C-alpha cells in the first residue's frame, strides 16, 4: 500500500456571506473523496493553537513541534539547499535598502539586479571564530547561517520589519554568554556586509539606474538546527515531497524526505499545479509515502480574496484531484486531503479553526458527501489532532506496528 497526503495550505476558512470558500466552490472530485472516504476535522497542532506552516507540517508528519521546533530559519536554509550541521544558527534574511542610515525599502525595491553578484561578495566571512554562510534565495530573500561553537538562538532580530527606521542591533535575550556572543557576531556580520555592499560595483550600477541599492542584510526568524529523527527512521518508509515553497521543502528536507522540484510550479495562485500532480503520481511508483503541497490557497487567503480562493480550490479539484483519481492505483493507495491550518479571508492570517480532512482508501465510510469544513465535522473521524494523522494513514496502509501482544 502507498500513501498520498495532499495539503492545500491555508484551505480552511470561516463564513463569507454564509459560506466558506470550500462550500462555494464546485469541487466534484473532492466531494467524491468525501463520499467514498471517511471525513473529520483536525486541529493540526492543537486545539486553539494558531499554527505557522512549519509547525503545522511537522505536526502533520507526526512530530511534536513543541519539542523539535526552534524557529523558521533552519527550514528556510534547508529549503535553500544548504546542508546544516547540528548547532548551526540560521536566520531568514532580506536584501534591503538603506539611505542616510534609515531603511527605505525592506525588499530592495523587489529588484533582483546584481543580487547574485552581491551574494558572492558576502561569502567566506568569519567573525570571532564563527563562519557565516550566506545563500541567496528567490527574489530579495536569503538565509544567513552562523556556524561555530557556543551559539544561541536567544538573540533579537536585526530586521525591524518597518521602513523609516534604523536597522536593529541584535541583542542577547538572556544572560547566557552564548547569546551575547551570537548577537555580537550577527552585528559584526551586518556591519561588514553593509560596508561590502555599499562599495560594490553592483550597487553602484543599481543606483546609476535610479534603483534602490541592496546595501544591507536584515535578519529574522532565528532557529537552531534541531536534531530530528528522519521520517525513514521513524516510520521505516521512503517518502517524497512535491512542493514549490522553500519553507515546506526545508521542513521535508530536514526530515530526510526526497524533495521533487517541479520547475513549472511557483507556489502562487497561477502555479502549474497539474504538473505537480503528475510529479506526485509518478513519485508514488517509487516511494511509499508522497506528500503534495499546494500553496495558492493560502496566498489567496492572505490577500483576503474570496474569488481567488474559490477559483484556486476549483483548480485543485480539476487539475490535481481529478487526475489523481484517474491515474493512481486507488485499490493500493490511501489518499488524505487536508490543510495545514485555516487562513480565514476576513482575518487574512492563520487561525486556530480546525481544518477539514478526508481519508480515502480501505476505510469505514460515513454519511458525508461533500468536502467542506462543516460537512467534514459530521464525519466518522470526528475531531482529531494533526499528530495522529500519520498513525491513521500508516495503519490503513498496513504499515503500523502492533502495540502489545
Ligand atoms: Zn500554511
Ligand atoms: Zn499563510
Short mmCIF file of C-alpha atoms and ligand atoms in Angstrom, two decimals:
data_model
loop_
_atom_site.label_atom_id
_atom_site.label_comp_id
_atom_site.label_asym_id
_atom_site.label_seq_id
_atom_site.Cartn_x
_atom_site.Cartn_y
_atom_site.Cartn_z
CA UNK A 1 0.00 0.00 0.00
CA UNK A 2 1.10 3.51 -0.83
CA UNK A 3 0.04 6.76 0.82
CA UNK A 4 -0.56 10.18 -0.69
CA UNK A 5 -1.04 13.18 1.57
CA UNK A 6 -2.31 16.32 -0.17
CA UNK A 7 -2.16 19.56 1.79
CA UNK A 8 -3.78 22.74 0.47
CA UNK A 9 -2.09 25.42 2.51
CA UNK A 10 -4.49 27.62 4.49
CA UNK A 11 -7.53 25.97 2.85
CA UNK A 12 -9.78 26.05 5.95
CA UNK A 13 -11.89 29.16 6.39
CA UNK A 14 -14.84 30.77 8.13
CA UNK A 15 -18.05 32.06 6.54
CA UNK A 16 -18.24 34.83 3.96
CA UNK A 17 -21.89 35.65 3.17
CA UNK A 18 -22.93 32.39 4.80
CA UNK A 19 -20.45 30.11 3.01
CA UNK A 20 -16.84 29.04 3.28
CA UNK A 21 -14.83 29.09 0.03
CA UNK A 22 -14.91 25.26 0.01
CA UNK A 23 -18.71 25.38 0.26
CA UNK A 24 -18.96 27.94 -2.52
CA UNK A 25 -16.53 26.20 -4.87
CA UNK A 26 -17.55 23.45 -7.28
CA UNK A 27 -15.38 20.52 -6.25
CA UNK A 28 -16.89 17.28 -7.61
CA UNK A 29 -13.65 15.31 -7.19
CA UNK A 30 -13.10 16.35 -3.58
CA UNK A 31 -16.77 15.54 -2.95
CA UNK A 32 -16.20 12.08 -4.43
CA UNK A 33 -13.35 11.54 -1.96
CA UNK A 34 -15.66 12.64 0.87
CA UNK A 35 -18.47 10.34 -0.27
CA UNK A 36 -16.23 7.29 -0.66
CA UNK A 37 -13.91 8.12 2.23
CA UNK A 38 -14.04 8.94 5.90
CA UNK A 39 -14.15 12.58 6.99
CA UNK A 40 -13.35 14.64 10.03
CA UNK A 41 -11.89 17.88 11.21
CA UNK A 42 -8.41 18.32 12.61
CA UNK A 43 -6.53 20.65 14.93
CA UNK A 44 -3.20 20.42 13.15
CA UNK A 45 -1.02 21.44 16.12
CA UNK A 46 -3.52 21.55 18.98
CA UNK A 47 -6.97 22.81 19.85
CA UNK A 48 -6.88 26.59 19.95
CA UNK A 49 -3.30 26.75 18.68
CA UNK A 50 -2.78 29.10 15.72
CA UNK A 51 -0.14 27.35 13.64
CA UNK A 52 2.54 28.55 11.29
CA UNK A 53 3.05 26.47 8.16
CA UNK A 54 6.29 24.98 9.51
CA UNK A 55 4.96 23.86 12.90
CA UNK A 56 1.74 22.55 11.35
CA UNK A 57 3.61 20.46 8.79
CA UNK A 58 5.89 18.99 11.47
CA UNK A 59 2.74 18.01 13.33
CA UNK A 60 1.07 16.55 10.23
CA UNK A 61 4.17 14.40 9.75
CA UNK A 62 3.74 13.10 13.30
CA UNK A 63 6.38 15.18 15.12
CA UNK A 64 5.73 17.29 18.19
CA UNK A 65 6.56 20.88 17.15
CA UNK A 66 6.69 21.93 20.79
CA UNK A 67 9.63 19.56 21.12
CA UNK A 68 11.51 19.89 17.83
CA UNK A 69 10.77 23.40 16.59
CA UNK A 70 13.32 26.12 17.32
CA UNK A 71 12.45 28.68 14.63
CA UNK A 72 11.90 29.12 10.94
CA UNK A 73 15.49 29.85 9.90
CA UNK A 74 16.83 26.28 9.65
CA UNK A 75 13.92 25.17 7.44
CA UNK A 76 14.47 28.12 5.12
CA UNK A 77 18.16 27.21 4.98
CA UNK A 78 17.35 23.58 4.12
CA UNK A 79 14.87 24.86 1.53
CA UNK A 80 17.64 26.97 0.01
CA UNK A 81 19.76 23.84 -0.33
CA UNK A 82 22.25 24.47 2.49
CA UNK A 83 23.43 21.43 4.42
CA UNK A 84 23.16 22.38 8.07
CA UNK A 85 25.02 20.84 10.99
CA UNK A 86 23.55 20.31 14.41
CA UNK A 87 24.04 23.51 16.42
CA UNK A 88 24.08 25.84 13.40
CA UNK A 89 22.07 29.01 13.86
CA UNK A 90 20.01 30.06 10.85
CA UNK A 91 18.13 33.25 10.02
CA UNK A 92 15.87 34.24 7.16
CA UNK A 93 17.27 37.39 5.62
CA UNK A 94 16.34 40.15 3.18
CA UNK A 95 18.39 42.38 0.98
CA UNK A 96 17.08 45.82 1.96
CA UNK A 97 17.81 49.45 1.09
CA UNK A 98 19.36 51.96 3.41
CA UNK A 99 19.52 55.73 2.83
CA UNK A 100 21.17 58.06 5.34
CA UNK A 101 21.14 55.21 7.83
CA UNK A 102 17.36 54.67 7.51
CA UNK A 103 15.64 51.69 5.94
CA UNK A 104 13.82 53.00 2.87
CA UNK A 105 12.77 49.65 1.40
CA UNK A 106 12.78 46.28 3.18
CA UNK A 107 12.95 44.35 -0.10
CA UNK A 108 15.45 46.44 -2.07
CA UNK A 109 12.63 47.55 -4.35
CA UNK A 110 11.89 43.88 -5.16
CA UNK A 111 14.51 44.34 -7.85
CA UNK A 112 16.86 41.42 -8.33
CA UNK A 113 19.53 43.14 -10.44
CA UNK A 114 23.00 42.38 -9.15
CA UNK A 115 21.84 40.31 -6.17
CA UNK A 116 23.76 37.21 -7.29
CA UNK A 117 26.92 39.30 -7.57
CA UNK A 118 26.32 40.89 -4.16
CA UNK A 119 25.74 37.44 -2.64
CA UNK A 120 29.12 36.31 -3.97
CA UNK A 121 30.78 39.20 -2.18
CA UNK A 122 29.29 38.07 1.12
CA UNK A 123 30.88 34.61 1.04
CA UNK A 124 33.60 33.33 3.37
CA UNK A 125 33.09 35.86 6.17
CA UNK A 126 34.14 34.87 9.66
CA UNK A 127 33.87 36.71 12.98
CA UNK A 128 35.23 35.56 16.37
CA UNK A 129 35.74 32.06 15.01
CA UNK A 130 32.18 31.84 13.70
CA UNK A 131 31.74 31.15 9.98
CA UNK A 132 28.91 32.93 8.19
CA UNK A 133 27.21 31.07 5.36
CA UNK A 134 25.19 33.34 3.10
CA UNK A 135 22.85 31.99 0.44
CA UNK A 136 20.54 33.93 -1.80
CA UNK A 137 17.00 32.54 -2.22
CA UNK A 138 14.20 33.69 -4.50
CA UNK A 139 13.72 37.42 -5.05
CA UNK A 140 15.21 39.64 -2.34
CA UNK A 141 15.35 36.75 0.14
CA UNK A 142 18.36 34.97 1.55
CA UNK A 143 19.46 32.87 4.50
CA UNK A 144 22.28 33.58 6.93
CA UNK A 145 23.78 30.68 8.85
CA UNK A 146 26.21 31.07 11.74
CA UNK A 147 28.44 28.05 12.25
CA UNK A 148 30.71 27.77 15.26
CA UNK A 149 30.97 26.88 18.90
CA UNK A 150 28.79 28.27 21.68
CA UNK A 151 25.99 29.91 19.75
CA UNK A 152 22.44 30.52 20.89
CA UNK A 153 19.13 31.49 19.36
CA UNK A 154 18.17 33.78 22.21
CA UNK A 155 19.03 36.93 20.26
CA UNK A 156 16.84 39.68 18.84
CA UNK A 157 16.40 40.27 15.11
CA UNK A 158 18.13 42.95 13.07
CA UNK A 159 15.06 43.41 10.86
CA UNK A 160 12.69 45.94 12.47
CA UNK A 161 10.07 44.91 9.83
CA UNK A 162 9.24 48.52 9.05
CA UNK A 163 10.64 51.38 6.94
CA UNK A 164 11.70 54.87 8.01
CA UNK A 165 13.66 53.49 10.96
CA UNK A 166 17.26 52.46 11.57
CA UNK A 167 18.09 48.74 11.46
CA UNK A 168 18.02 46.98 14.83
CA UNK A 169 21.19 45.92 16.55
CA UNK A 170 20.85 42.33 17.70
CA UNK A 171 20.72 41.97 21.48
CA UNK A 172 21.04 38.89 23.66
CA UNK A 173 17.64 37.92 25.08
CA UNK A 174 19.14 36.29 28.17
CA UNK A 175 22.36 36.46 30.18
CA UNK A 176 23.89 33.34 28.65
CA UNK A 177 27.38 34.19 27.23
CA UNK A 178 26.39 32.19 24.13
CA UNK A 179 23.58 34.64 23.41
CA UNK A 180 25.90 37.62 23.96
CA UNK A 181 28.42 36.08 21.56
CA UNK A 182 25.79 35.27 18.91
CA UNK A 183 24.35 38.81 18.97
CA UNK A 184 27.87 40.22 18.62
CA UNK A 185 28.65 38.01 15.64
CA UNK A 186 25.36 38.87 13.93
CA UNK A 187 26.04 42.60 14.45
CA UNK A 188 29.60 42.26 13.14
CA UNK A 189 28.29 40.44 10.07
CA UNK A 190 25.60 43.08 9.49
CA UNK A 191 28.16 45.91 9.67
CA UNK A 192 30.70 44.17 7.46
CA UNK A 193 28.02 43.25 4.92
CA UNK A 194 26.87 46.86 4.84
CA UNK A 195 30.43 48.02 4.14
CA UNK A 196 30.93 45.42 1.37
CA UNK A 197 27.56 46.08 -0.25
CA UNK A 198 28.00 49.85 -0.19
CA UNK A 199 31.31 49.60 -2.04
CA UNK A 200 30.11 47.02 -4.55
CA UNK A 201 30.04 47.88 -8.25
CA UNK A 202 26.74 46.01 -8.49
CA UNK A 203 25.14 48.55 -6.18
CA UNK A 204 26.72 51.49 -7.99
CA UNK A 205 25.06 50.17 -11.16
CA UNK A 206 21.70 49.92 -9.40
CA UNK A 207 21.95 53.47 -8.09
CA UNK A 208 23.02 54.81 -11.51
CA UNK A 209 19.81 53.34 -12.91
CA UNK A 210 17.74 55.05 -10.24
CA UNK A 211 17.09 51.78 -8.39
CA UNK A 212 17.11 51.16 -4.67
CA UNK A 213 20.54 49.91 -3.55
CA UNK A 214 20.64 46.47 -1.93
CA UNK A 215 23.01 47.70 0.77
CA UNK A 216 22.03 45.92 3.94
CA UNK A 217 21.10 42.39 5.00
CA UNK A 218 18.33 42.23 7.61
CA UNK A 219 17.90 39.00 9.58
CA UNK A 220 14.93 37.49 11.41
CA UNK A 221 13.33 34.12 12.22
CA UNK A 222 16.31 32.71 14.11
CA UNK A 223 16.37 28.98 14.73
CA UNK A 224 18.94 26.36 15.71
CA UNK A 225 19.30 23.27 13.58
CA UNK A 226 17.42 20.67 15.65
CA UNK A 227 18.22 17.01 15.84
CA UNK A 228 15.12 15.41 14.37
CA UNK A 229 14.66 11.71 13.72
CA UNK A 230 14.26 11.22 9.99
CA UNK A 231 10.97 10.13 8.50
CA UNK A 232 12.50 6.88 7.36
CA UNK A 233 13.93 6.10 10.81
CA UNK A 234 10.64 6.92 12.44
CA UNK A 235 8.28 5.06 10.14
CA UNK A 236 10.50 2.76 8.10
CA UNK A 237 9.15 4.09 4.82
CA UNK A 238 10.61 6.10 1.96
CA UNK A 239 8.98 9.48 1.49
CA UNK A 240 9.00 12.19 -1.15
CA UNK A 241 7.69 15.73 -1.16
CA UNK A 242 6.36 17.80 -4.06
CA UNK A 243 6.24 21.49 -3.14
CA UNK A 244 7.30 24.83 -4.58
CA UNK A 245 7.55 26.60 -1.22
CA UNK A 246 11.04 26.81 0.23
CA UNK A 247 9.87 26.68 3.87
CA UNK A 248 7.92 23.47 3.27
CA UNK A 249 10.68 21.95 1.14
CA UNK A 250 13.01 22.80 4.01
CA UNK A 251 10.81 21.04 6.59
CA UNK A 252 10.70 17.96 4.35
CA UNK A 253 14.46 18.02 3.71
CA UNK A 254 15.18 18.27 7.41
CA UNK A 255 13.10 15.10 7.87
CA UNK A 256 15.17 13.40 5.18
CA UNK A 257 12.40 13.28 2.57
CA UNK A 258 13.33 13.40 -1.10
CA UNK A 259 12.24 16.78 -2.44
CA UNK A 260 10.99 16.67 -6.01
CA UNK A 261 11.07 20.07 -7.67
CA UNK A 262 8.67 20.92 -10.46
CA UNK A 263 10.16 23.78 -12.49
CA UNK A 264 6.75 24.87 -13.82
CA UNK A 265 5.36 25.34 -10.29
CA UNK A 266 5.79 28.66 -8.50
CA UNK A 267 3.76 28.40 -5.28
CA UNK A 268 1.31 31.11 -6.36
CA UNK A 269 -2.34 31.03 -7.48
CA UNK A 270 -1.21 30.77 -11.11
CA UNK A 271 1.16 27.86 -10.44
CA UNK A 272 1.13 24.88 -12.77
CA UNK A 273 -0.42 22.54 -10.20
CA UNK A 274 -1.25 19.94 -12.85
CA UNK A 275 2.47 19.32 -13.31
CA UNK A 276 2.80 18.93 -9.53
CA UNK A 277 0.02 16.35 -9.52
CA UNK A 278 1.83 14.49 -12.33
CA UNK A 279 5.06 14.55 -10.31
CA UNK A 280 3.27 13.21 -7.22
CA UNK A 281 1.57 10.44 -9.22
CA UNK A 282 4.92 9.44 -10.70
CA UNK A 283 6.61 9.56 -7.29
CA UNK A 284 4.09 7.03 -5.95
CA UNK A 285 5.73 4.43 -8.19
CA UNK A 286 8.98 4.76 -6.26
CA UNK A 287 8.06 6.00 -2.77
CA UNK A 288 5.80 4.56 -0.06
CA UNK A 289 4.62 7.98 1.05
CA UNK A 290 4.21 11.04 -1.14
CA UNK A 291 3.36 14.46 0.17
CA UNK A 292 1.90 17.03 -2.23
CA UNK A 293 1.76 20.64 -1.08
CA UNK A 294 -0.26 23.40 -2.79
CA UNK A 295 0.38 26.96 -1.66
CA UNK A 296 -2.00 29.11 -3.77
CA UNK A 297 -4.95 28.63 -1.39
CA UNK A 298 -3.00 30.31 1.43
CA UNK A 299 -1.82 33.12 -0.84
CA UNK A 300 -5.41 33.97 -1.86
CA UNK A 301 -6.40 33.83 1.83
CA UNK A 302 -3.70 36.27 2.95
CA UNK A 303 -4.95 38.61 0.20
CA UNK A 304 -8.49 38.28 1.56
CA UNK A 305 -9.64 37.39 -1.96
CA UNK A 306 -12.73 35.15 -1.87
CA UNK A 307 -12.99 34.80 -5.66
CA UNK A 308 -9.30 33.87 -5.94
CA UNK A 309 -9.52 31.30 -3.14
CA UNK A 310 -12.65 29.71 -4.58
CA UNK A 311 -11.10 29.63 -8.05
CA UNK A 312 -7.91 28.07 -6.64
CA UNK A 313 -9.94 25.34 -4.90
CA UNK A 314 -11.75 24.62 -8.17
CA UNK A 315 -8.39 24.40 -9.94
CA UNK A 316 -7.08 21.98 -7.30
CA UNK A 317 -10.21 19.87 -7.76
CA UNK A 318 -9.91 19.76 -11.54
CA UNK A 319 -6.16 19.81 -12.09
CA UNK A 320 -4.94 17.83 -9.07
CA UNK A 321 -7.63 15.64 -7.51
CA UNK A 322 -9.25 14.72 -10.86
CA UNK A 323 -6.05 13.37 -12.47
CA UNK A 324 -5.07 11.64 -9.22
CA UNK A 325 -8.40 9.77 -9.14
CA UNK A 326 -7.88 8.75 -12.76
CA UNK A 327 -4.22 7.79 -12.72
CA UNK A 328 -3.43 6.48 -9.24
CA UNK A 329 -3.94 2.81 -8.37
CA UNK A 330 -6.78 3.55 -5.94
CA UNK A 331 -7.00 -0.03 -4.65
CA UNK A 332 -3.49 0.17 -3.30
CA UNK A 333 -3.27 3.79 -2.20
CA UNK A 334 -4.52 5.67 0.83
CA UNK A 335 -5.23 9.30 -0.04
CA UNK A 336 -5.63 12.04 2.57
CA UNK A 337 -6.70 15.58 1.66
CA UNK A 338 -6.47 18.33 4.24
CA UNK A 339 -4.95 21.73 5.10
CA UNK A 340 -2.10 22.73 7.38
CA UNK A 341 -4.25 25.39 9.07
CA UNK A 342 -7.16 27.67 8.36
CA UNK A 343 -6.46 31.11 6.90
CA UNK A 344 -9.82 32.88 7.09
CA UNK A 345 -10.25 35.50 4.37
CA UNK A 346 -11.61 38.00 6.83
CA UNK A 347 -8.55 37.75 9.08
CA UNK A 348 -6.00 37.48 6.22
CA UNK A 349 -3.91 35.43 8.62
CA UNK A 350 -3.76 31.95 10.09
CA UNK A 351 -6.32 30.96 12.72
CA UNK A 352 -6.82 28.06 15.10
CA UNK A 353 -10.02 26.89 13.37
CA UNK A 354 -9.78 23.16 12.72
CA UNK A 355 -9.28 22.08 9.10
CA UNK A 356 -11.33 19.62 7.03
CA UNK A 357 -9.88 16.17 6.46
CA UNK A 358 -10.85 13.25 4.27
CA UNK A 359 -9.12 9.90 4.12
CA UNK A 360 -9.88 7.73 1.11
CA UNK A 361 -8.90 4.09 0.90
CA UNK A 362 -9.82 0.95 2.79
CA UNK A 363 -11.87 2.94 5.32
CA UNK A 364 -15.23 2.75 7.08
CA UNK A 365 -17.19 5.37 5.20
CA UNK A 366 -19.62 7.81 6.77
CA UNK A 367 -22.58 9.90 5.64
CA UNK A 368 -20.54 12.89 4.42
CA UNK A 369 -20.93 13.51 0.68
CA UNK A 370 -19.46 17.00 0.31
CA UNK A 371 -15.92 18.09 1.19
CA UNK A 372 -16.01 21.20 3.36
CA UNK A 373 -15.29 22.39 6.90
CA UNK A 374 -18.86 21.98 8.13
CA UNK A 375 -19.73 18.73 6.38
CA UNK A 376 -16.46 17.06 7.42
CA UNK A 377 -17.27 17.98 11.03
CA UNK A 378 -20.07 15.41 10.82
CA UNK A 379 -17.76 12.65 9.60
CA UNK A 380 -16.60 9.41 11.14
CA UNK A 381 -13.14 10.65 12.14
CA UNK A 382 -14.72 13.30 14.38
CA UNK A 383 -12.11 15.82 15.55
CA UNK A 384 -8.52 14.64 15.68
CA UNK A 385 -5.12 16.17 16.36
CA UNK A 386 -2.68 16.61 13.46
CA UNK A 387 -0.06 14.45 15.16
CA UNK A 388 -2.39 11.44 14.94
CA UNK A 389 -2.82 11.63 11.19
CA UNK A 390 0.33 9.70 10.24
CA UNK A 391 -0.66 6.85 12.57
CA UNK A 392 -4.04 6.54 10.88
CA UNK A 393 -2.55 6.72 7.38
CA UNK A 394 0.13 4.13 8.18
CA UNK A 395 -2.37 1.79 9.79
CA UNK A 396 -4.71 1.95 6.81
CA UNK A 397 -1.71 1.22 4.62
CA UNK A 398 -0.82 -1.87 6.68
CA UNK A 399 2.39 -0.24 7.90
CA UNK A 400 1.59 0.22 11.62
CA UNK A 401 3.29 -1.74 14.39
CA UNK A 402 1.25 -3.80 16.83
CA UNK A 403 1.31 -2.32 20.31
CA UNK A 404 1.23 -5.18 22.84
CA UNK A 405 0.82 -8.89 22.17
ZN1 LIG B 1 0.43 27.15 5.83
ZN1 LIG B 2 0.00 31.60 5.42
#
